[in-house]
Short mmCIF file of C-alpha atoms in Angstrom, two decimals:
data_model
loop_
_atom_site.label_atom_id
_atom_site.label_comp_id
_atom_site.label_asym_id
_atom_site.label_seq_id
_atom_site.Cartn_x
_atom_site.Cartn_y
_atom_site.Cartn_z
CA MET S 1 68.92 217.99 68.75
CA ILE S 2 68.82 217.42 72.50
CA ARG S 3 68.71 213.68 72.00
CA GLY S 4 71.71 213.93 69.66
CA LYS S 5 73.74 215.81 72.28
CA ARG S 6 72.70 213.33 74.93
CA GLY S 7 73.78 210.50 72.66
CA GLN S 8 77.15 212.17 72.07
CA LEU S 9 77.63 212.68 75.80
CA GLY S 10 76.73 209.06 76.42
CA LEU S 11 79.21 207.89 73.80
CA ALA S 12 81.93 210.16 75.22
CA ALA S 13 81.29 208.88 78.75
CA GLY S 14 81.38 205.29 77.52
CA ALA S 15 84.62 205.92 75.61
CA MET S 16 86.24 207.49 78.67
CA MET S 17 85.17 204.56 80.80
CA ILE S 18 86.63 202.07 78.30
CA ILE S 19 89.92 204.02 78.19
CA PHE S 20 89.98 204.06 82.00
CA LEU S 21 89.44 200.31 82.16
CA MET S 22 92.05 199.57 79.46
CA THR S 23 94.61 201.80 81.22
CA GLY S 24 94.03 199.96 84.49
CA ILE S 25 94.30 196.53 82.86
CA LEU S 26 97.45 197.57 80.96
CA SER S 27 99.08 198.88 84.14
CA VAL S 28 98.34 195.59 85.93
CA LEU S 29 99.81 193.57 83.04
CA LEU S 30 102.96 195.68 82.92
CA THR S 31 103.36 195.42 86.69
CA GLU S 32 102.87 191.67 86.87
CA ASN S 33 104.88 190.71 83.78
CA PHE S 34 107.61 193.31 83.49
CA GLY S 35 108.04 194.60 87.03
CA TRP S 36 107.24 198.21 86.14
CA LYS S 37 106.63 199.54 89.63
CA LEU S 38 107.17 202.92 91.22
CA ASP S 39 107.99 203.08 94.91
CA LEU S 40 105.72 205.86 96.14
CA THR S 41 106.03 204.99 99.84
CA GLU S 42 107.24 207.83 102.03
CA ASN S 43 110.40 206.02 103.19
CA ARG S 44 111.13 204.11 99.95
CA LEU S 45 110.32 200.77 101.56
CA TYR S 46 110.53 198.85 98.27
CA THR S 47 113.68 200.50 96.89
CA LEU S 48 117.01 198.65 97.13
CA SER S 49 119.96 200.64 98.45
CA GLU S 50 123.19 201.17 96.52
CA GLU S 51 124.89 198.75 98.94
CA SER S 52 122.49 195.96 97.94
CA LYS S 53 122.82 196.72 94.24
CA GLU S 54 126.63 196.61 94.56
CA ILE S 55 126.52 193.17 96.22
CA LEU S 56 124.03 191.84 93.65
CA SER S 57 126.01 193.18 90.69
CA HIS S 58 129.00 191.04 91.66
CA LEU S 59 127.13 187.77 92.13
CA GLU S 60 128.77 184.98 90.15
CA ARG S 61 126.82 182.10 91.69
CA PRO S 62 123.03 181.61 91.60
CA VAL S 63 121.19 182.30 94.85
CA ARG S 64 117.79 180.80 95.64
CA ILE S 65 115.40 182.39 98.13
CA ILE S 66 112.70 179.97 99.29
CA VAL S 67 109.57 181.49 100.86
CA PHE S 68 107.57 179.00 102.88
CA ASN S 69 104.10 180.15 101.90
CA GLN S 70 101.95 180.58 98.83
CA ALA S 71 102.77 183.69 96.80
CA ALA S 72 99.13 184.77 97.10
CA GLU S 73 99.24 184.57 100.90
CA TYR S 74 102.69 186.02 101.59
CA PRO S 75 102.55 189.62 102.94
CA LEU S 76 102.90 192.15 100.16
CA LEU S 77 105.59 194.38 101.68
CA PRO S 78 108.36 191.75 101.91
CA GLN S 79 107.11 190.14 98.69
CA ASN S 80 107.58 193.37 96.74
CA LEU S 81 111.04 193.80 98.25
CA LEU S 82 112.02 190.24 97.27
CA ASN S 83 110.80 190.92 93.74
CA ARG S 84 113.29 193.80 93.53
CA TYR S 85 116.13 191.37 94.14
CA SER S 86 115.09 189.06 91.30
CA GLN S 87 114.49 192.05 89.02
CA CYS S 88 117.94 193.44 89.82
CA THR S 89 119.81 190.26 88.80
CA LYS S 90 119.02 186.93 87.20
CA MET S 91 121.33 185.31 89.75
CA VAL S 92 118.59 185.60 92.42
CA GLN S 93 115.58 183.32 92.05
CA ILE S 94 112.50 183.46 94.29
CA TYR S 95 110.64 180.21 94.92
CA TYR S 96 107.39 179.95 96.92
CA CYS S 97 106.88 176.67 98.73
CA ASP S 98 103.43 175.95 100.17
CA PRO S 99 104.19 173.82 103.28
CA TYR S 100 100.81 172.10 103.00
CA GLN S 101 101.19 171.24 99.31
CA GLU S 102 104.93 170.39 99.47
CA PRO S 103 105.53 168.69 102.84
CA LYS S 104 108.44 166.72 101.35
CA THR S 105 110.45 169.91 100.81
CA VAL S 106 109.76 171.03 104.38
CA ARG S 107 110.92 167.65 105.74
CA GLU S 108 114.14 167.86 103.73
CA TYR S 109 115.09 171.13 105.41
CA GLU S 110 113.96 169.92 108.83
CA GLU S 111 116.29 166.93 108.43
CA LEU S 112 119.10 169.46 107.92
CA GLY S 113 118.26 170.99 111.31
CA TYR S 114 115.98 173.88 110.37
CA LYS S 115 112.77 174.45 112.34
CA LEU S 116 110.45 176.02 109.80
CA GLU S 117 107.35 178.12 110.31
CA LEU S 118 104.97 179.79 107.90
CA ASN S 119 106.55 182.83 106.13
CA ASP S 120 110.14 181.80 106.95
CA LEU S 121 112.86 182.32 104.34
CA ILE S 122 115.74 180.04 103.39
CA ILE S 123 118.51 181.73 101.40
CA GLU S 124 120.93 179.26 99.85
CA ALA S 125 123.82 179.02 97.40
CA GLU S 126 126.11 176.06 96.69
CA GLY S 127 125.08 174.11 99.78
CA ARG S 128 125.34 177.05 102.21
CA ARG S 129 122.10 178.23 103.79
CA LYS S 130 120.76 180.94 106.05
CA GLN S 131 117.29 180.89 107.62
CA LEU S 132 115.44 184.13 108.30
CA LYS S 133 112.33 184.12 110.48
CA PHE S 134 109.54 186.44 109.44
CA ALA S 135 110.09 188.51 112.61
CA ASP S 136 113.74 189.03 111.60
CA LEU S 137 112.57 191.32 108.81
CA TYR S 138 111.18 193.90 111.23
CA GLU S 139 112.27 195.89 114.26
CA PHE S 140 109.74 196.05 117.08
CA ASN S 141 109.16 198.37 120.01
CA SER S 142 110.46 197.39 123.46
CA SER S 143 107.32 195.37 124.27
CA ARG S 144 107.35 193.73 120.82
CA THR S 145 103.71 194.70 120.28
CA GLN S 146 104.20 197.00 117.31
CA VAL S 147 106.44 197.09 114.25
CA GLU S 148 108.50 200.27 114.09
CA LYS S 149 111.09 199.72 111.36
CA LEU S 150 111.79 197.51 108.36
CA VAL S 151 115.20 195.80 108.44
CA ALA S 152 114.43 193.22 105.75
CA GLU S 153 116.90 194.57 103.20
CA GLN S 154 119.82 194.47 105.64
CA GLU S 155 118.97 190.90 106.64
CA ILE S 156 118.38 189.58 103.12
CA THR S 157 121.39 191.27 101.49
CA SER S 158 123.81 190.24 104.21
CA ALA S 159 122.40 186.68 104.13
CA ILE S 160 123.02 186.55 100.37
CA HIS S 161 126.57 187.77 100.93
CA MET S 162 127.13 185.17 103.64
CA VAL S 163 125.92 182.14 101.67
CA VAL S 164 127.93 183.21 98.63
CA ASN S 165 131.18 184.02 100.43
CA GLY S 166 131.42 181.47 103.22
CA ALA S 167 131.15 180.73 106.91
CA ARG S 168 130.48 183.13 109.76
CA LYS S 169 133.35 184.72 111.65
CA LYS S 170 133.53 185.37 115.38
CA VAL S 171 133.62 188.74 117.10
CA ILE S 172 134.36 188.95 120.83
CA PHE S 173 133.39 191.96 122.95
CA THR S 174 135.63 192.07 126.01
CA ASP S 175 133.85 191.99 129.36
CA GLY S 176 134.69 192.42 133.03
CA HIS S 177 136.24 195.91 132.90
CA GLY S 178 133.10 198.07 132.87
CA GLU S 179 132.81 198.03 129.08
CA GLU S 180 129.75 199.66 127.52
CA PRO S 181 129.02 198.33 124.02
CA SER S 182 125.79 199.55 122.48
CA ALA S 183 123.10 197.23 121.16
CA SER S 184 123.45 198.84 117.73
CA LEU S 185 127.18 198.12 117.58
CA MET S 186 126.61 194.44 118.33
CA GLU S 187 123.76 194.35 115.79
CA LEU S 188 126.11 195.87 113.22
CA PHE S 189 128.16 192.67 113.38
CA SER S 190 125.30 190.21 113.88
CA ARG S 191 123.34 191.61 110.94
CA ASN S 192 126.42 190.95 108.85
CA HIS S 193 126.11 187.40 110.22
CA TYR S 194 129.12 187.47 112.48
CA GLN S 195 128.90 185.42 115.67
CA THR S 196 129.05 187.93 118.53
CA SER S 197 129.70 187.12 122.17
CA TYR S 198 131.03 188.62 125.40
CA GLY S 199 134.31 187.29 126.71
CA GLU S 200 136.14 187.87 129.99
CA LEU S 201 139.61 187.16 128.68
CA SER S 202 141.00 185.82 131.95
CA VAL S 203 138.30 183.13 131.83
CA THR S 204 137.60 182.47 128.15
CA GLY S 205 140.84 183.56 126.49
CA ILE S 206 140.79 184.53 122.79
CA ALA S 207 139.91 181.83 120.29
CA PRO S 208 142.37 181.76 117.35
CA GLU S 209 139.51 182.00 114.84
CA THR S 210 138.29 185.31 116.33
CA ALA S 211 138.01 187.87 113.51
CA VAL S 212 137.86 190.99 115.69
CA LEU S 213 138.31 191.69 119.40
CA VAL S 214 136.28 194.76 120.42
CA ILE S 215 137.13 196.81 123.53
CA CYS S 216 134.32 199.26 124.30
CA ALA S 217 135.35 202.06 126.66
CA PRO S 218 136.61 200.04 129.68
CA ARG S 219 136.64 201.72 133.08
CA ARG S 220 139.09 199.30 134.72
CA ASP S 221 142.48 198.22 133.47
CA PHE S 222 143.27 194.85 131.94
CA SER S 223 145.52 192.52 133.86
CA GLU S 224 149.02 191.77 132.65
CA GLU S 225 147.87 188.26 131.79
CA GLU S 226 145.05 189.66 129.61
CA ILE S 227 147.43 192.10 127.90
CA ASP S 228 149.74 189.20 127.08
CA MET S 229 146.77 187.37 125.51
CA ILE S 230 145.92 190.40 123.37
CA GLU S 231 149.54 190.82 122.29
CA GLU S 232 149.77 187.15 121.35
CA TYR S 233 146.48 187.39 119.43
CA LEU S 234 147.68 190.48 117.50
CA SER S 235 151.03 188.85 116.76
CA ALA S 236 149.19 185.93 115.19
CA GLY S 237 147.41 188.28 112.74
CA GLY S 238 144.43 189.23 114.91
CA SER S 239 142.54 192.54 114.89
CA VAL S 240 141.43 194.80 117.74
CA MET S 241 138.98 197.72 117.78
CA ALA S 242 139.30 199.87 120.92
CA PHE S 243 137.11 202.80 121.98
CA TRP S 244 138.11 205.27 124.67
CA GLU S 245 136.02 207.20 127.19
CA PRO S 246 136.94 210.70 128.41
CA GLY S 247 138.13 210.77 132.01
CA THR S 248 139.56 207.24 131.85
CA GLU S 249 142.44 206.92 134.29
CA GLY S 250 144.62 204.21 135.78
CA MET S 251 144.86 202.19 132.57
CA GLU S 252 148.63 201.70 132.51
CA ASN S 253 148.55 198.17 131.09
CA LEU S 254 146.15 198.94 128.25
CA THR S 255 147.72 202.30 127.37
CA GLY S 256 151.12 200.60 127.39
CA LEU S 257 149.90 198.11 124.80
CA LEU S 258 148.46 200.89 122.61
CA ALA S 259 151.65 202.96 122.91
CA ASP S 260 153.71 199.99 121.76
CA TRP S 261 151.60 200.08 118.60
CA GLY S 262 152.16 203.84 118.18
CA ILE S 263 148.92 205.24 119.65
CA ARG S 264 148.40 207.08 122.95
CA PRO S 265 144.99 208.29 124.18
CA THR S 266 144.99 211.58 126.11
CA ASN S 267 142.44 213.05 128.52
CA ARG S 268 141.99 216.21 126.44
CA LEU S 269 138.51 216.68 124.96
CA VAL S 270 138.43 217.93 121.38
CA GLU S 271 136.31 221.01 120.60
CA GLU S 272 135.45 222.14 117.08
CA PRO S 273 134.56 225.83 116.63
CA GLY S 274 132.90 225.26 113.25
CA LEU S 275 132.64 221.56 112.37
CA HIS S 276 130.16 220.34 114.97
CA VAL S 277 126.48 219.36 115.20
CA SER S 278 123.57 220.12 117.56
CA GLU S 279 125.21 223.44 118.51
CA ASN S 280 127.66 221.55 120.70
CA PRO S 281 131.38 221.97 119.87
CA LEU S 282 132.07 218.62 121.57
CA ASN S 283 129.95 216.83 118.93
CA VAL S 284 132.80 216.87 116.44
CA ALA S 285 132.04 216.31 112.76
CA ALA S 286 135.19 214.42 111.87
CA THR S 287 137.39 215.01 108.83
CA TYR S 288 138.39 211.99 106.76
CA SER S 289 142.10 211.26 106.30
CA GLN S 290 143.69 209.29 103.47
CA HIS S 291 143.03 205.71 104.54
CA GLU S 292 141.63 202.45 103.14
CA ILE S 293 138.65 202.69 105.50
CA ASN S 294 137.62 205.97 103.91
CA GLN S 295 137.63 204.86 100.27
CA PHE S 296 133.84 204.59 100.35
CA PHE S 297 133.51 208.25 101.30
CA LYS S 298 135.53 209.70 98.42
CA ASN S 299 132.40 210.46 96.42
CA ASN S 300 129.91 210.48 99.29
CA ARG S 301 129.57 213.54 101.49
CA TYR S 302 128.45 212.07 104.81
CA TYR S 303 129.47 213.22 108.26
CA VAL S 304 130.80 210.98 111.01
CA VAL S 305 130.10 212.54 114.40
CA THR S 306 132.36 211.70 117.36
CA PRO S 307 130.71 213.02 120.55
CA SER S 308 132.97 213.78 123.55
CA CYS S 309 136.12 212.58 121.80
CA VAL S 310 139.58 212.70 123.37
CA ALA S 311 142.60 213.57 121.29
CA LEU S 312 144.79 210.65 120.24
CA GLU S 313 148.53 211.03 119.81
CA GLN S 314 150.19 209.36 116.84
CA LEU S 315 153.56 208.50 118.38
CA TYR S 316 155.15 207.61 115.05
CA GLU S 317 154.23 206.89 111.46
CA SER S 318 156.61 204.00 110.91
CA GLN S 319 158.78 202.01 113.27
CA GLY S 320 160.20 198.63 112.31
CA THR S 321 157.35 196.68 110.71
CA THR S 322 154.66 198.84 112.34
CA ARG S 323 152.84 201.58 110.41
CA THR S 324 150.28 203.98 111.85
CA GLY S 325 147.87 206.36 110.17
CA LYS S 326 145.12 208.81 111.05
CA VAL S 327 141.67 207.66 109.98
CA LEU S 328 139.58 210.50 111.42
CA ARG S 329 140.89 213.84 112.57
CA ALA S 330 139.70 217.21 113.77
CA SER S 331 140.22 220.39 111.77
CA ILE S 332 143.27 222.61 112.15
CA ASP S 333 141.10 225.11 114.07
CA ALA S 334 140.09 222.57 116.72
CA ALA S 335 141.10 222.86 120.37
CA ALA S 336 141.90 220.07 122.81
CA GLY S 337 141.88 220.67 126.53
CA GLY S 338 141.68 224.40 125.83
CA LEU S 339 144.87 224.34 123.73
CA LYS S 340 144.87 224.97 119.99
CA GLU S 341 148.44 223.84 119.51
CA GLY S 342 149.13 220.45 118.01
CA GLY S 343 146.15 220.31 115.70
CA PRO S 344 144.73 218.73 113.69
CA PHE S 345 144.10 216.22 116.49
CA GLY S 346 143.63 212.53 115.82
CA LEU S 347 140.16 211.14 116.57
CA MET S 348 140.73 207.63 115.22
CA ILE S 349 144.13 206.11 114.45
CA SER S 350 145.04 202.75 112.94
CA SER S 351 148.15 200.64 113.33
CA GLU S 352 149.39 197.64 111.34
CA ARG S 353 152.28 195.36 112.19
CA VAL S 354 153.74 192.60 110.05
CA VAL S 355 154.94 189.65 112.12
CA THR S 356 156.67 186.49 110.96
CA THR S 357 155.23 183.39 112.62
CA GLU S 358 157.21 180.35 113.77
CA THR S 359 156.41 178.67 110.46
CA GLY S 360 157.98 181.59 108.57
CA GLU S 361 154.65 182.93 107.33
CA PRO S 362 154.17 186.73 107.50
CA VAL S 363 150.88 187.86 109.08
CA THR S 364 149.50 191.33 109.73
CA GLY S 365 148.01 192.37 113.06
CA ARG S 366 145.65 195.36 113.01
CA LEU S 367 144.71 197.79 115.76
CA LEU S 368 142.12 200.56 115.47
CA VAL S 369 141.64 203.08 118.30
CA CYS S 370 138.88 205.73 118.56
CA GLY S 371 138.80 208.44 121.22
CA SER S 372 134.99 208.40 121.47
CA LYS S 373 132.51 205.81 122.72
CA GLY S 374 129.66 208.03 121.54
CA ILE S 375 130.55 207.23 117.93
CA TYR S 376 128.77 203.86 118.31
CA GLY S 377 125.77 205.14 120.29
CA ASP S 378 122.36 203.76 119.33
CA ASP S 379 121.18 207.19 118.19
CA MET S 380 124.27 207.68 116.02
CA LEU S 381 124.13 204.29 114.29
CA SER S 382 120.39 204.45 113.61
CA SER S 383 120.48 207.90 112.01
CA GLU S 384 120.18 207.97 108.21
CA LYS S 385 121.54 211.54 108.19
CA LEU S 386 124.89 210.55 109.71
CA ALA S 387 127.55 208.20 108.35
CA ASN S 388 128.46 206.62 111.71
CA GLY S 389 126.89 203.27 110.90
CA THR S 390 128.35 203.06 107.40
CA PHE S 391 131.74 204.23 108.64
CA LEU S 392 131.96 201.67 111.45
CA VAL S 393 131.01 198.96 108.95
CA GLN S 394 133.96 200.04 106.81
CA ALA S 395 136.21 200.15 109.89
CA ALA S 396 135.10 196.72 111.09
CA GLY S 397 135.54 195.33 107.59
CA TRP S 398 139.10 196.66 107.49
CA CYS S 399 139.86 194.99 110.81
CA ALA S 400 138.28 191.68 109.79
CA GLY S 401 139.76 191.72 106.31
CA GLU S 402 136.22 191.76 104.92
CA GLU S 403 135.56 194.24 102.12
CA ASN S 404 131.82 193.72 101.73
CA MET S 405 130.36 194.24 105.17
CA ILE S 406 126.97 195.91 104.87
CA HIS S 407 125.10 198.57 106.78
CA ILE S 408 121.63 199.48 105.52
CA PRO S 409 119.80 201.73 108.01
CA PRO S 410 116.33 200.50 109.08
CA LYS S 411 113.42 202.17 107.31
CA GLU S 412 110.64 203.78 109.33
CA MET S 413 107.33 202.00 108.80
CA GLY S 414 105.06 204.89 109.75
CA ASP S 415 102.15 204.96 112.16
CA ILE S 416 99.81 202.51 110.39
CA ILE S 417 100.83 199.01 109.31
CA LEU S 418 98.50 197.14 106.95
CA PRO S 419 99.38 193.43 106.66
CA VAL S 420 98.18 193.07 103.07
CA VAL S 421 98.77 189.83 101.14
CA ALA S 422 98.84 189.37 97.38
CA SER S 423 95.42 187.68 97.16
CA GLU S 424 93.82 190.65 98.89
CA VAL S 425 95.52 193.04 96.46
CA LYS S 426 94.00 191.16 93.50
CA LYS S 427 90.57 191.46 95.09
CA TRP S 428 91.07 195.21 95.47
CA VAL S 429 92.26 195.45 91.85
CA VAL S 430 89.10 193.70 90.65
CA LEU S 431 86.97 195.93 92.86
CA MET S 432 88.63 199.24 91.94
CA LEU S 433 89.29 198.58 88.23
CA GLY S 434 86.31 196.37 87.47
CA VAL S 435 83.33 196.37 89.79
CA LEU S 436 83.43 200.04 90.81
CA PRO S 437 83.83 201.54 87.29
CA LEU S 438 81.22 199.12 85.93
CA GLY S 439 78.86 200.15 88.71
CA ILE S 440 79.39 203.82 87.88
CA LEU S 441 78.81 203.12 84.18
CA LEU S 442 75.58 201.20 84.86
CA THR S 443 74.38 203.90 87.24
CA GLY S 444 75.03 206.58 84.62
CA ALA S 445 73.24 204.51 81.95
CA GLY S 446 70.29 204.05 84.28
CA ILE S 447 70.06 207.78 84.92
CA VAL S 448 70.16 208.54 81.17
CA LEU S 449 67.42 206.00 80.43
CA HIS S 450 65.33 207.26 83.32
CA ARG S 451 65.51 210.86 82.06
CA ARG S 452 64.84 209.80 78.47
CA TYR S 453 61.63 207.90 79.25
CA LEU S 454 60.46 209.94 82.22
#
């Protein structure tokens, strides 16, 4: 009777072990062949954002992503992320090129001017290409000794958008007047593959192909010559984004230009009694107005915070061929300079002017003015809880005439980074689903036999 029970227990243990092994093998097969994977990482490192899915859903041309390494040796984190792209659409194909086995392919790209290293990516479509270095997929600490964030999705998605839709555009940040652009604001453009540069207008002028001229909270006025350059640029269909700093004085030339376009910055700080963050009424949580820039936010409840924002006056709604409109505003209960009258106050105002060129072609110049430089602060643009980054992408896209600019916040990597490659994962799969269970089964069988014949 005892032997019979022992036999039944042994059979049950063996059956459970076989089921365990079959479940493990089945899960591996489903993962490898059908892409059935759950992203259980804390910060959803392998999950594509809605922005990426939107871009991929509209692809009409095939895109090829070439990884210069063997699939078995390429780090698992970016490999899994790349797999999500190919699983999301058949228009994206991933190809692994071993530089040692396919030196001809490497030489072909080097002849085109690319300096390739192991783990580099080439993203290409219809003869247009973008190279991404492996380090471009991560954000490092100040000493570049440790990875802090993953920016791979932003880089890959925007590279796909660039090779599908055409050449890079130029963005100039004005210089020489005490401007203070943040690193995150410049990265917002560069990660959308715009060419960014500083330009002291009296020296460099404004190139006709410039997509956007950005003026970041100047402390000194522009010269009349520089104002004439900006006016000429706008009249030719150019776009300007200007940010104001509280306490700015003696800016007659620049304020005169803005007033001509229907916008006048004041020196009155806006305070919100209810719609603010961090228990500071000067950190205004802006209200969206009816505007093209805000179409994205119709069904998305995100807050744009404008710290230390001055009230902007909308001098008129329409005058000649110029139209102005509020983009962001304070609530009706807000105060500005201690006065509650005149609300809701403008926090960001746009202006458009249709001009007929000498050739008789109508062009539209665009001006966007914000009363806060804090809106583009590094802390504001890097926060996943605030919409500042996404909003400024929409605003910059409106200025540049580009609908599909992308902002995907970096994802925190956590404290421990394990550089695991695919070949190592297979070894662990064999160990955990094969060797270890088999060892347990043999150990159990040995114990049973030992007790039986003891």
